[in-house]
mmCIF file of C-alpha atoms in Angstrom:
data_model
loop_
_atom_site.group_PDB
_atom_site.id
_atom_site.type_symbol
_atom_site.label_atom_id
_atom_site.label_comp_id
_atom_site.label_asym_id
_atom_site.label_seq_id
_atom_site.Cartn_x
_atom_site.Cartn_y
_atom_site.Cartn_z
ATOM 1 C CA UNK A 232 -7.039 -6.517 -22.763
ATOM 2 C CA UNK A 233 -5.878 -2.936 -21.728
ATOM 3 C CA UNK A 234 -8.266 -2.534 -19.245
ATOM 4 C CA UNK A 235 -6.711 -5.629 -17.534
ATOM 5 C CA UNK A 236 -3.804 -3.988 -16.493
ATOM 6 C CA UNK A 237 -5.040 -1.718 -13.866
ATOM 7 C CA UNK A 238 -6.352 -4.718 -11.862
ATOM 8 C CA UNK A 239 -3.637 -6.914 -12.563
ATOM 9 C CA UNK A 240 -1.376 -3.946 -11.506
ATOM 10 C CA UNK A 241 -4.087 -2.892 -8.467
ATOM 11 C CA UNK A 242 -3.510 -6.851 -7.261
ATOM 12 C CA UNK A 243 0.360 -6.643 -7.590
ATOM 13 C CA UNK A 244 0.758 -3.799 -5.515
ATOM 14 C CA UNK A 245 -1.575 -5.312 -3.394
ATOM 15 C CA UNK A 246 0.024 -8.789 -2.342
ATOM 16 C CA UNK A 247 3.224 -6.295 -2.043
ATOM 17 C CA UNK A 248 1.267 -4.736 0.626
ATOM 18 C CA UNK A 249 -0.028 -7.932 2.095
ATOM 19 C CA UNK A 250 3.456 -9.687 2.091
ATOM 20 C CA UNK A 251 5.642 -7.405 3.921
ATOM 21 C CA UNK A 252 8.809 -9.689 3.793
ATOM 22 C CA UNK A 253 8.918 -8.928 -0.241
ATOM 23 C CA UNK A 254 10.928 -5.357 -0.860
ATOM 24 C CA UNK A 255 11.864 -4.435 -4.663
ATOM 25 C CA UNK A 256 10.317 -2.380 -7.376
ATOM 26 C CA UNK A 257 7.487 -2.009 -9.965
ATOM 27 C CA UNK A 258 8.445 -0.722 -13.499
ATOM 28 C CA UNK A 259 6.087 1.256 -15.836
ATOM 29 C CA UNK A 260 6.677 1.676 -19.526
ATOM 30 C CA UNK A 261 5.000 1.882 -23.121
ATOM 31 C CA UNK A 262 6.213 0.053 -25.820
ATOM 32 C CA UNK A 263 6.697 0.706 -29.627
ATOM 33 C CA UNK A 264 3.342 -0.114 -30.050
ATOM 34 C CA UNK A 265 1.461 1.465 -27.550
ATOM 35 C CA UNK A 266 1.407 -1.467 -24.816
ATOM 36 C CA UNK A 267 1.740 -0.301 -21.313
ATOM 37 C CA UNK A 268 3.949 -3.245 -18.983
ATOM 38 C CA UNK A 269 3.508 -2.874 -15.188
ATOM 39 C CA UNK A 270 6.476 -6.160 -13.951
ATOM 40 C CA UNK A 271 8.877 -6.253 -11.626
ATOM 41 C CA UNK A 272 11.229 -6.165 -13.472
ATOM 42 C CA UNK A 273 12.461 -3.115 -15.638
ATOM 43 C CA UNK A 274 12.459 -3.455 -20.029
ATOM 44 C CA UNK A 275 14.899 -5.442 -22.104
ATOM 45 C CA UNK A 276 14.303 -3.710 -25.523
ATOM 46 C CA UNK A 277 15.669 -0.623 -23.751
ATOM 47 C CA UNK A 278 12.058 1.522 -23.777
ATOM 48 C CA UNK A 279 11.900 4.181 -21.456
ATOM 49 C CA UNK A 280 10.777 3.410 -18.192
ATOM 50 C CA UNK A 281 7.978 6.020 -17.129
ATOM 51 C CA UNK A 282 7.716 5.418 -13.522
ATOM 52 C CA UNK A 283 9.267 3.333 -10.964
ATOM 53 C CA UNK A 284 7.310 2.657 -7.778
ATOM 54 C CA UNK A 285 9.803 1.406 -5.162
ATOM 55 C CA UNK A 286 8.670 -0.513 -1.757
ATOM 56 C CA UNK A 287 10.333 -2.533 1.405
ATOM 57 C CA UNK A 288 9.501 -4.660 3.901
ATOM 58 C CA UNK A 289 9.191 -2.627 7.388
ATOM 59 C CA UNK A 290 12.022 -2.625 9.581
ATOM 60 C CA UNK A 291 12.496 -3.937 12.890
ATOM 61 C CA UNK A 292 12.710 -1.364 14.993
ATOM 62 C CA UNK A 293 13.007 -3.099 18.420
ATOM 63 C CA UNK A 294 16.490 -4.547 18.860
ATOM 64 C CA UNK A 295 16.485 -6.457 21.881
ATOM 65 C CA UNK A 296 14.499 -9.596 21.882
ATOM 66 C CA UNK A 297 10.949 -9.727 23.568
ATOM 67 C CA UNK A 298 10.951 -11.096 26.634
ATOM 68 C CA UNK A 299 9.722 -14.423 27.328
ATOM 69 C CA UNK A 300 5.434 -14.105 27.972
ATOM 70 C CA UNK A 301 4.422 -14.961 31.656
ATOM 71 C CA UNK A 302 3.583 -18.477 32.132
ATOM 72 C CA UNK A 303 -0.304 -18.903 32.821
ATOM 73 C CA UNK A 304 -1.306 -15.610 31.332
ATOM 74 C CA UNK A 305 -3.469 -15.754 28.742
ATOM 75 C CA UNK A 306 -4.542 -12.144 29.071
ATOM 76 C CA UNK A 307 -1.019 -11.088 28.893
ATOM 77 C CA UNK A 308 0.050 -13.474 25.942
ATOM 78 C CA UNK A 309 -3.121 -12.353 23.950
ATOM 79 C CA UNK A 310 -2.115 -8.223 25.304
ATOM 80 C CA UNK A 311 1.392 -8.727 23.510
ATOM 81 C CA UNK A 312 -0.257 -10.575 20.499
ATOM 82 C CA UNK A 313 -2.114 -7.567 20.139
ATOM 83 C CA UNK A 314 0.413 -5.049 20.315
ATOM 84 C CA UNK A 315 2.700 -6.594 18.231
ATOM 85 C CA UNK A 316 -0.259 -6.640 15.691
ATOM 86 C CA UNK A 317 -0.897 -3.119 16.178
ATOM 87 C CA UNK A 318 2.897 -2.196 15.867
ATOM 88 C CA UNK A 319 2.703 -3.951 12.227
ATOM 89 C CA UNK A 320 -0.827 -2.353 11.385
ATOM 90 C CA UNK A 321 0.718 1.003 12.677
ATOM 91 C CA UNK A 322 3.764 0.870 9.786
ATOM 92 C CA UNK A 323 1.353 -0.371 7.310
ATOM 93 C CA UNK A 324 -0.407 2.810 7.513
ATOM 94 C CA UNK A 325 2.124 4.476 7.634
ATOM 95 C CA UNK A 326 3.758 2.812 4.212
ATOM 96 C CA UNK A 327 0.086 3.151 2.678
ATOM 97 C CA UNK A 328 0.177 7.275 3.384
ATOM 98 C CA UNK A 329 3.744 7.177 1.949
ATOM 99 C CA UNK A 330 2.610 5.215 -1.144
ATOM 100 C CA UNK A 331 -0.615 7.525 -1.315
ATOM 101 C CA UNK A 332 1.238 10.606 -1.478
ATOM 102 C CA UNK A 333 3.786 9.210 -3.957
ATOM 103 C CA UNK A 334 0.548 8.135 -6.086
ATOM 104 C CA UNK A 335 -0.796 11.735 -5.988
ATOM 105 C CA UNK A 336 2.336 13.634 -7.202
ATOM 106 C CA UNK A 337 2.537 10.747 -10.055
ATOM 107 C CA UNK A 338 -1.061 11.636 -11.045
ATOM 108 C CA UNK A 339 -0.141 15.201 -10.806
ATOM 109 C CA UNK A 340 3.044 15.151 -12.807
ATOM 110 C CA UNK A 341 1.047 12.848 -15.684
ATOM 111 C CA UNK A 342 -1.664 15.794 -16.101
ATOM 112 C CA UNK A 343 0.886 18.225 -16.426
ATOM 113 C CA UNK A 344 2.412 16.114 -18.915
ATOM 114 C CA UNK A 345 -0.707 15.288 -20.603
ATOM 115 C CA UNK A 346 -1.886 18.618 -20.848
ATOM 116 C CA UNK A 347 1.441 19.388 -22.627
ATOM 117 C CA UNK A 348 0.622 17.370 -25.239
ATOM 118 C CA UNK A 349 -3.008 18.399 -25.763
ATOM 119 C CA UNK A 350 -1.816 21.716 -26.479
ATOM 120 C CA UNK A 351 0.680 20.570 -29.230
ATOM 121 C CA UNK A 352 -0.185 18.866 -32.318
ATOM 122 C CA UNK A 353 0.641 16.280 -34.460
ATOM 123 C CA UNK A 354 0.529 12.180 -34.215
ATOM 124 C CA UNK A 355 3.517 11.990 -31.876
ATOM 125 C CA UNK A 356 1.416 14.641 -29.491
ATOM 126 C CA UNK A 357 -1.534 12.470 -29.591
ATOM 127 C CA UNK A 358 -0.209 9.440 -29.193
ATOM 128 C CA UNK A 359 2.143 10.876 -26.098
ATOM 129 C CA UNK A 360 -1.485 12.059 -24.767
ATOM 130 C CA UNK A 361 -3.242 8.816 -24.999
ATOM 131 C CA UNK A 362 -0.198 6.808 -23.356
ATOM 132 C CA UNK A 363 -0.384 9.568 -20.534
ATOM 133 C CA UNK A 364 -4.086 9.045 -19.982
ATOM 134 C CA UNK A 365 -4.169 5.036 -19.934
ATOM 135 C CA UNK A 366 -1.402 5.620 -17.322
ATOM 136 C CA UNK A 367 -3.792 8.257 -15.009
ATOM 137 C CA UNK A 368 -6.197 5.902 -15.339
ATOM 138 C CA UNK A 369 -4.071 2.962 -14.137
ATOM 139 C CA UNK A 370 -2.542 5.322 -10.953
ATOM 140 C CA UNK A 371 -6.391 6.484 -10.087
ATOM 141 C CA UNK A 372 -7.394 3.437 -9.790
ATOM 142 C CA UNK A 373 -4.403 2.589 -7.677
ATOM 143 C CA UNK A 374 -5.090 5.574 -5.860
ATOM 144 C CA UNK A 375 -8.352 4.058 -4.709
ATOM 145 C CA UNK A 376 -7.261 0.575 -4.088
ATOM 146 C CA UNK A 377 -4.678 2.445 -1.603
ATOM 147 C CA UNK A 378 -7.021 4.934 0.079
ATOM 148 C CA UNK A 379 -9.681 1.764 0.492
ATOM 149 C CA UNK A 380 -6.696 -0.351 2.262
ATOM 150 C CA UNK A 381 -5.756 2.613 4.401
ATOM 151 C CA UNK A 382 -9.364 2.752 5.954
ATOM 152 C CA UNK A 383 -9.496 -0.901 6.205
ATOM 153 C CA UNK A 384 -5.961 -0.468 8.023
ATOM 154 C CA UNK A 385 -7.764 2.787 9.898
ATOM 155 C CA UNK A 386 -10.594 0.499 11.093
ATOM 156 C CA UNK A 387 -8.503 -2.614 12.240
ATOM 157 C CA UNK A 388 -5.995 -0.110 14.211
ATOM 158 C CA UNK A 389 -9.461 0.911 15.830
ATOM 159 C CA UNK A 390 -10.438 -2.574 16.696
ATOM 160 C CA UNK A 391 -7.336 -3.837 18.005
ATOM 161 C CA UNK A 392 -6.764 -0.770 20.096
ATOM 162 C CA UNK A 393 -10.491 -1.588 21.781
ATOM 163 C CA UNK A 394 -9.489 -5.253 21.926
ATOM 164 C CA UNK A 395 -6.297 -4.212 23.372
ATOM 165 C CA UNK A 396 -7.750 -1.445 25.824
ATOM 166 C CA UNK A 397 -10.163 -3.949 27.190
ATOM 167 C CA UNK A 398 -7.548 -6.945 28.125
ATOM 168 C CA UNK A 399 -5.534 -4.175 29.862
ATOM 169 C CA UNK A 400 -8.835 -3.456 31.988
ATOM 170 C CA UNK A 401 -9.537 -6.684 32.661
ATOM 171 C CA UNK A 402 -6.040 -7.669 33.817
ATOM 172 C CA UNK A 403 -5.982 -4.684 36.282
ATOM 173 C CA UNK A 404 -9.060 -5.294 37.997
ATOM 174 C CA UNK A 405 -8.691 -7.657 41.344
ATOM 175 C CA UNK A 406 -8.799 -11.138 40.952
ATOM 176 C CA UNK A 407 -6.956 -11.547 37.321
ATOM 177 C CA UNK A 408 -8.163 -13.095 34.881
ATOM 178 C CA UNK A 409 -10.554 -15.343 37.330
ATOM 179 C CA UNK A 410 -12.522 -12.392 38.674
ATOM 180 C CA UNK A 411 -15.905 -11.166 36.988
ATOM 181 C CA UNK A 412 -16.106 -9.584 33.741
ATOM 182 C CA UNK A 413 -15.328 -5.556 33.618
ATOM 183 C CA UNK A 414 -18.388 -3.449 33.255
ATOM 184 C CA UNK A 415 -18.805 -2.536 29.607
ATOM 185 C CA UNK A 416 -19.338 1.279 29.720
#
């Protein structure tokens, strides 16, 4: 069962990441007995939370409204489809390298801790130690889930700027959208 909760959590943090309208925060603690709780929603038996991993839905950063696409334009309409797509892929990186680099100073801060504890003794040491690694085991695998979006977020930015770069072409050569296709180079 413990080796659920790294997915479970990996797919939580994930459909935060897919549905940008949801904004809130993920609690981490260990209970009394030695169960680690990854919800949304921080404990009621009053157990120490050990991390907190906050996230929000992107802002807006255009405040006037987008003006109305040009009628019989389909190169245009699909040109603004695209950049508003690469706008949103743009701040998802950019959330994903945030997230990353909070991940990687969590990690750091639970070997420091962990290490602590190897070097004292006793039960309370050891069990300290083994609650510290189950957690760098549940943040490395986050780790990777995050780096593996971000070059799945790297590649699409890629593709839409190409898709994106080529409509431009096309809608400056002579002739429109009517005229022959654009040499590929």
């Amino acid at each position: 069962m413990k080796r659920v909760w790294p997915t479970i959590h990996a797919l939580f943090i994930l459909l935060m990441l897919i549905n940008p309208a949801v904004a809130g925060e993920v609690y981490t603690w260990t209970d009394a007995e030695g169960n680690i709780h990854i919800t949304d929603q921080p404990p009621n038996d009053r157990s120490p939370v050990e991390s907190v991993i906050r996230y929000s839905a992107p802002t807006e950063t255009n405040a006037s409204p987008d003006p109305p696409p040009q009628p019989n334009s389909a190169e245009m309409q699909q040109a603004e489809q695209l950049n508003k797509q690469l706008k949103r892929l743009k701040e998802r990186k950019t959330q994903l390298e945030k997230i990353i680099v909070e991940n990687r100073a969590s990690i750091a801060a639970a070997e420091k801790d962990a290490e602590y504890y190897r070097k004292r003794s006793g039960s309370y040491a050891r069990r300290n130690e083994k609650s510290i690694e189950r957690q760098l085991v549940v943040l490395n695998n986050n780790l990777t889930t995050y780096q593996s979006d971000q070059r799945y977020v790297d590649e699409d930015i890629s593709e839409t700027e190409k898709r994106l770069e080529t409509i431009e072409l096309n809608m400056k050569r002579p002739g429109g959208e009517s005229g022959p296709p654009a040499p590929a180079n």
